[in-house]
PDB file of C-alpha atoms in Angstrom:
ATOM      1  CA  ALA A   1     183.145  97.816 -87.130  1.00 40.00           C
ATOM      2  CA  LYS A   2     185.968  95.364 -87.909  1.00 40.00           C
ATOM      3  CA  GLY A   3     189.129  96.232 -86.192  1.00 41.00           C
ATOM      4  CA  ALA A   4     187.749  99.536 -84.818  1.00 45.00           C
ATOM      5  CA  GLY A   5     189.518  99.109 -81.557  1.00 44.00           C
ATOM      6  CA  LYS A   6     192.960  99.321 -83.114  1.00 46.00           C
ATOM      7  CA  MET A   7     191.896 102.155 -85.387  1.00 48.00           C
ATOM      8  CA  ASP A   8     190.544 104.289 -82.508  1.00 48.00           C
ATOM      9  CA  LYS A   9     193.818 104.078 -80.559  1.00 51.00           C
ATOM     10  CA  GLU A  10     195.779 105.163 -83.636  1.00 54.00           C
ATOM     11  CA  MET A  11     193.209 107.925 -84.160  1.00 68.00           C
ATOM     12  CA  GLN A  12     194.167 109.719 -80.995  1.00 83.00           C
ATOM     13  CA  LEU A  13     196.334 112.300 -82.705  1.00 93.00           C
ATOM     14  CA  PRO A  14     199.393 113.885 -81.083  1.00 95.00           C
ATOM     15  CA  GLU A  15     198.911 117.584 -80.549  1.00 95.00           C
ATOM     16  CA  ALA A  16     200.950 118.800 -83.567  1.00 97.00           C
ATOM     17  CA  GLN A  17     199.123 116.496 -86.020  1.00 97.00           C
ATOM     18  CA  LEU A  18     195.735 117.517 -84.603  1.00 97.00           C
ATOM     19  CA  GLU A  19     196.723 121.155 -85.139  1.00 97.00           C
ATOM     20  CA  VAL A  20     197.393 120.477 -88.793  1.00 98.00           C
ATOM     21  CA  MET A  21     194.083 118.640 -89.086  1.00 98.00           C
ATOM     22  CA  GLN A  22     192.344 121.502 -87.439  1.00 98.00           C
ATOM     23  CA  VAL A  23     193.646 123.887 -90.134  1.00 98.00           C
ATOM     24  CA  ILE A  24     192.501 121.484 -92.904  1.00 98.00           C
ATOM     25  CA  TRP A  25     189.013 121.103 -91.328  1.00 98.00           C
ATOM     26  CA  ASP A  26     188.699 124.874 -90.829  1.00 98.00           C
ATOM     27  CA  LYS A  27     189.524 125.501 -94.442  1.00 97.00           C
ATOM     28  CA  GLY A  28     186.817 123.139 -95.758  1.00 97.00           C
ATOM     29  CA  GLY A  29     188.671 119.830 -95.717  1.00 98.00           C
ATOM     30  CA  LYS A  30     191.226 120.365 -98.457  1.00 98.00           C
ATOM     31  CA  MET A  31     194.394 122.497 -98.857  1.00 98.00           C
ATOM     32  CA  MET A  32     197.517 122.927-100.797  1.00 98.00           C
ATOM     33  CA  PHE A  33     200.828 122.944 -98.870  1.00 97.00           C
ATOM     34  CA  SER A  34     201.449 126.748 -99.311  1.00 97.00           C
ATOM     35  CA  GLY A  35     198.088 127.642 -97.844  1.00 97.00           C
ATOM     36  CA  LEU A  36     198.560 125.221 -95.014  1.00 98.00           C
ATOM     37  CA  SER A  37     201.978 126.504 -94.064  1.00 97.00           C
ATOM     38  CA  GLU A  38     200.795 130.148 -94.215  1.00 97.00           C
ATOM     39  CA  GLU A  39     197.786 129.403 -92.030  1.00 98.00           C
ATOM     40  CA  LEU A  40     199.910 127.530 -89.459  1.00 98.00           C
ATOM     41  CA  GLU A  41     202.254 130.466 -89.354  1.00 97.00           C
ATOM     42  CA  ALA A  42     199.339 132.776 -88.893  1.00 97.00           C
ATOM     43  CA  ARG A  43     198.334 130.645 -85.896  1.00 97.00           C
ATOM     44  CA  GLY A  44     201.707 131.183 -84.345  1.00 97.00           C
ATOM     45  CA  ARG A  45     203.379 127.991 -85.452  1.00 96.00           C
ATOM     46  CA  GLU A  46     206.911 128.615 -86.745  1.00 93.00           C
ATOM     47  CA  TRP A  47     207.350 125.129 -88.168  1.00 96.00           C
ATOM     48  CA  LYS A  48     209.784 124.528 -90.974  1.00 97.00           C
ATOM     49  CA  ALA A  49     208.490 123.008 -94.214  1.00 97.00           C
ATOM     50  CA  ASN A  50     210.051 119.658 -93.400  1.00 97.00           C
ATOM     51  CA  THR A  51     208.280 119.526 -90.046  1.00 97.00           C
ATOM     52  CA  ILE A  52     204.929 120.162 -91.693  1.00 98.00           C
ATOM     53  CA  LEU A  53     205.643 117.599 -94.428  1.00 97.00           C
ATOM     54  CA  THR A  54     206.531 115.046 -91.761  1.00 98.00           C
ATOM     55  CA  LEU A  55     203.259 115.734 -89.892  1.00 98.00           C
ATOM     56  CA  LEU A  56     201.269 115.421 -93.225  1.00 98.00           C
ATOM     57  CA  SER A  57     202.898 112.133 -94.047  1.00 97.00           C
ATOM     58  CA  ARG A  58     202.062 110.758 -90.633  1.00 97.00           C
ATOM     59  CA  LEU A  59     198.431 111.873 -91.038  1.00 97.00           C
ATOM     60  CA  ALA A  60     198.346 110.189 -94.496  1.00 97.00           C
ATOM     61  CA  HIS A  61     199.851 107.060 -92.896  1.00 96.00           C
ATOM     62  CA  ARG A  62     197.104 107.045 -90.289  1.00 95.00           C
ATOM     63  CA  GLY A  63     194.451 107.442 -92.990  1.00 95.00           C
ATOM     64  CA  MET A  64     193.400 110.830 -91.784  1.00 97.00           C
ATOM     65  CA  ILE A  65     194.124 112.501 -95.031  1.00 98.00           C
ATOM     66  CA  SER A  66     194.666 111.659 -98.684  1.00 98.00           C
ATOM     67  CA  VAL A  67     197.363 113.176-100.829  1.00 97.00           C
ATOM     68  CA  VAL A  68     196.032 114.103-104.213  1.00 97.00           C
ATOM     69  CA  LYS A  69     198.456 115.046-107.094  1.00 96.00           C
ATOM     70  CA  ARG A  70     197.552 118.403-108.715  1.00 95.00           C
ATOM     71  CA  GLY A  71     200.079 118.655-111.488  1.00 96.00           C
ATOM     72  CA  ARG A  72     203.417 118.892-109.684  1.00 95.00           C
ATOM     73  CA  LEU A  73     201.810 119.899-106.419  1.00 96.00           C
ATOM     74  CA  ASN A  74     200.026 117.914-103.727  1.00 96.00           C
ATOM     75  CA  GLU A  75     196.591 118.715-102.263  1.00 98.00           C
ATOM     76  CA  TYR A  76     195.894 117.408 -98.879  1.00 98.00           C
ATOM     77  CA  VAL A  77     192.262 116.176 -98.397  1.00 98.00           C
ATOM     78  CA  ALA A  78     190.700 115.169 -95.011  1.00 98.00           C
ATOM     79  CA  ARG A  79     189.400 111.607 -95.062  1.00 97.00           C
ATOM     80  CA  VAL A  80     187.927 111.871 -91.641  1.00 96.00           C
ATOM     81  CA  SER A  81     185.587 114.824 -90.688  1.00 97.00           C
ATOM     82  CA  GLN A  82     186.020 116.794 -87.573  1.00 96.00           C
ATOM     83  CA  GLU A  83     182.730 115.381 -86.383  1.00 96.00           C
ATOM     84  CA  GLU A  84     183.829 111.847 -86.996  1.00 95.00           C
ATOM     85  CA  TYR A  85     187.120 112.479 -85.145  1.00 95.00           C
ATOM     86  CA  ARG A  86     185.226 113.978 -82.184  1.00 94.00           C
ATOM     87  CA  GLN A  87     182.935 110.999 -82.038  1.00 93.00           C
ATOM     88  CA  MET A  88     185.856 108.563 -82.026  1.00 92.00           C
ATOM     89  CA  GLN A  89     187.585 110.509 -79.331  1.00 92.00           C
ATOM     90  CA  THR A  90     184.470 110.609 -77.268  1.00 91.00           C
ATOM     91  CA  ARG A  91     184.074 106.878 -77.594  1.00 91.00           C
ATOM     92  CA  LEU A  92     187.639 106.415 -76.584  1.00 90.00           C
ATOM     93  CA  LEU A  93     187.211 108.704 -73.512  1.00 90.00           C
ATOM     94  CA  VAL A  94     184.037 106.989 -72.382  1.00 93.00           C
ATOM     95  CA  ASP A  95     185.598 103.516 -72.767  1.00 93.00           C
ATOM     96  CA  GLN A  96     189.021 104.229 -71.317  1.00 91.00           C
ATOM     97  CA  VAL A  97     188.267 106.777 -68.591  1.00 91.00           C
ATOM     98  CA  PHE A  98     184.681 106.084 -67.665  1.00 91.00           C
ATOM     99  CA  GLY A  99     184.546 102.379 -68.099  1.00 92.00           C
ATOM    100  CA  GLY A 100     182.157 102.589 -70.981  1.00 92.00           C
ATOM    101  CA  ASP A 101     179.519 104.390 -68.930  1.00 92.00           C
ATOM    102  CA  ALA A 102     178.511 107.769 -70.463  1.00 89.00           C
ATOM    103  CA  LYS A 103     176.581 108.660 -67.363  1.00 90.00           C
ATOM    104  CA  HIS A 104     179.847 108.982 -65.460  1.00 89.00           C
ATOM    105  CA  LEU A 105     181.168 111.328 -68.166  1.00 88.00           C
ATOM    106  CA  ILE A 106     178.051 113.523 -67.976  1.00 85.00           C
ATOM    107  CA  SER A 107     178.144 113.754 -64.167  1.00 88.00           C
ATOM    108  CA  ALA A 108     181.906 114.621 -64.356  1.00 88.00           C
ATOM    109  CA  LEU A 109     181.091 117.471 -66.850  1.00 86.00           C
ATOM    110  CA  VAL A 110     178.256 118.730 -64.541  1.00 84.00           C
ATOM    111  CA  LYS A 111     180.397 118.615 -61.351  1.00 88.00           C
ATOM    112  CA  GLN A 112     183.208 120.598 -63.051  1.00 88.00           C
ATOM    113  CA  ASP A 113     180.733 123.214 -64.435  1.00 85.00           C
ATOM    114  CA  TYR A 114     181.470 122.324 -68.039  1.00 86.00           C
ATOM    115  CA  LEU A 115     177.651 122.000 -68.516  1.00 86.00           C
ATOM    116  CA  THR A 116     175.540 125.018 -67.636  1.00 85.00           C
ATOM    117  CA  GLU A 117     171.917 124.834 -66.788  1.00 84.00           C
ATOM    118  CA  GLU A 118     171.163 126.032 -70.394  1.00 89.00           C
ATOM    119  CA  ASP A 119     173.358 123.320 -71.904  1.00 88.00           C
ATOM    120  CA  TYR A 120     171.570 120.784 -69.790  1.00 83.00           C
ATOM    121  CA  ASP A 121     168.146 122.011 -71.033  1.00 89.00           C
ATOM    122  CA  GLU A 122     169.426 121.936 -74.651  1.00 90.00           C
ATOM    123  CA  LEU A 123     170.538 118.437 -74.147  1.00 87.00           C
ATOM    124  CA  LYS A 124     167.146 117.359 -72.771  1.00 88.00           C
ATOM    125  CA  GLU A 125     165.544 118.829 -75.920  1.00 91.00           C
ATOM    126  CA  PHE A 126     167.997 117.010 -78.057  1.00 89.00           C
ATOM    127  CA  TRP A 127     167.105 113.703 -76.432  1.00 88.00           C
ATOM    128  CA  LYS A 128     163.354 114.354 -76.687  1.00 90.00           C
ATOM    129  CA  LYS A 129     163.896 114.843 -80.445  1.00 86.00           C
ATOM    130  CA  GLY A 130     165.603 111.511 -80.614  1.00 81.00           C
ATOM    131  CA  GLY A 131     169.172 112.531 -80.491  1.00 69.00           C
ATOM    132  CA  GLY A 132     169.272 114.685 -83.569  1.00 57.00           C
ATOM    133  CA  GLY A 133     169.686 111.950 -86.127  1.00 55.00           C
ATOM    134  CA  THR A 134     170.720 114.227 -89.034  1.00 49.00           C
TER     135      THR A 134
END
């Protein structure tokens, strides 16, 4: 994709922004501010409204969310799905840490017991079926 390299680097979200995205994804991809701040509080984040608004404006600036006017209120809508974000981060990880070689990533996961025998069998099935092209 054109300019994807630049985009991917910008897409690596700082932890606080990722946490806000996580809430929006968990709640179906769109939220009003009040619901978002309540949910963040429920997750143990005692952020002031200004902090959350700053995080939202950074996410909008990155193209991660759209801000949609609903009367006088804003609705925050995810423009990137959690799956897309994971794929971008995985590509970044493979490129930056494993020199573009996914085999090294897999072997690192196996060595550190991230992948169990069952996981491995599931993956083999997944590949046999052609990588689950949904």
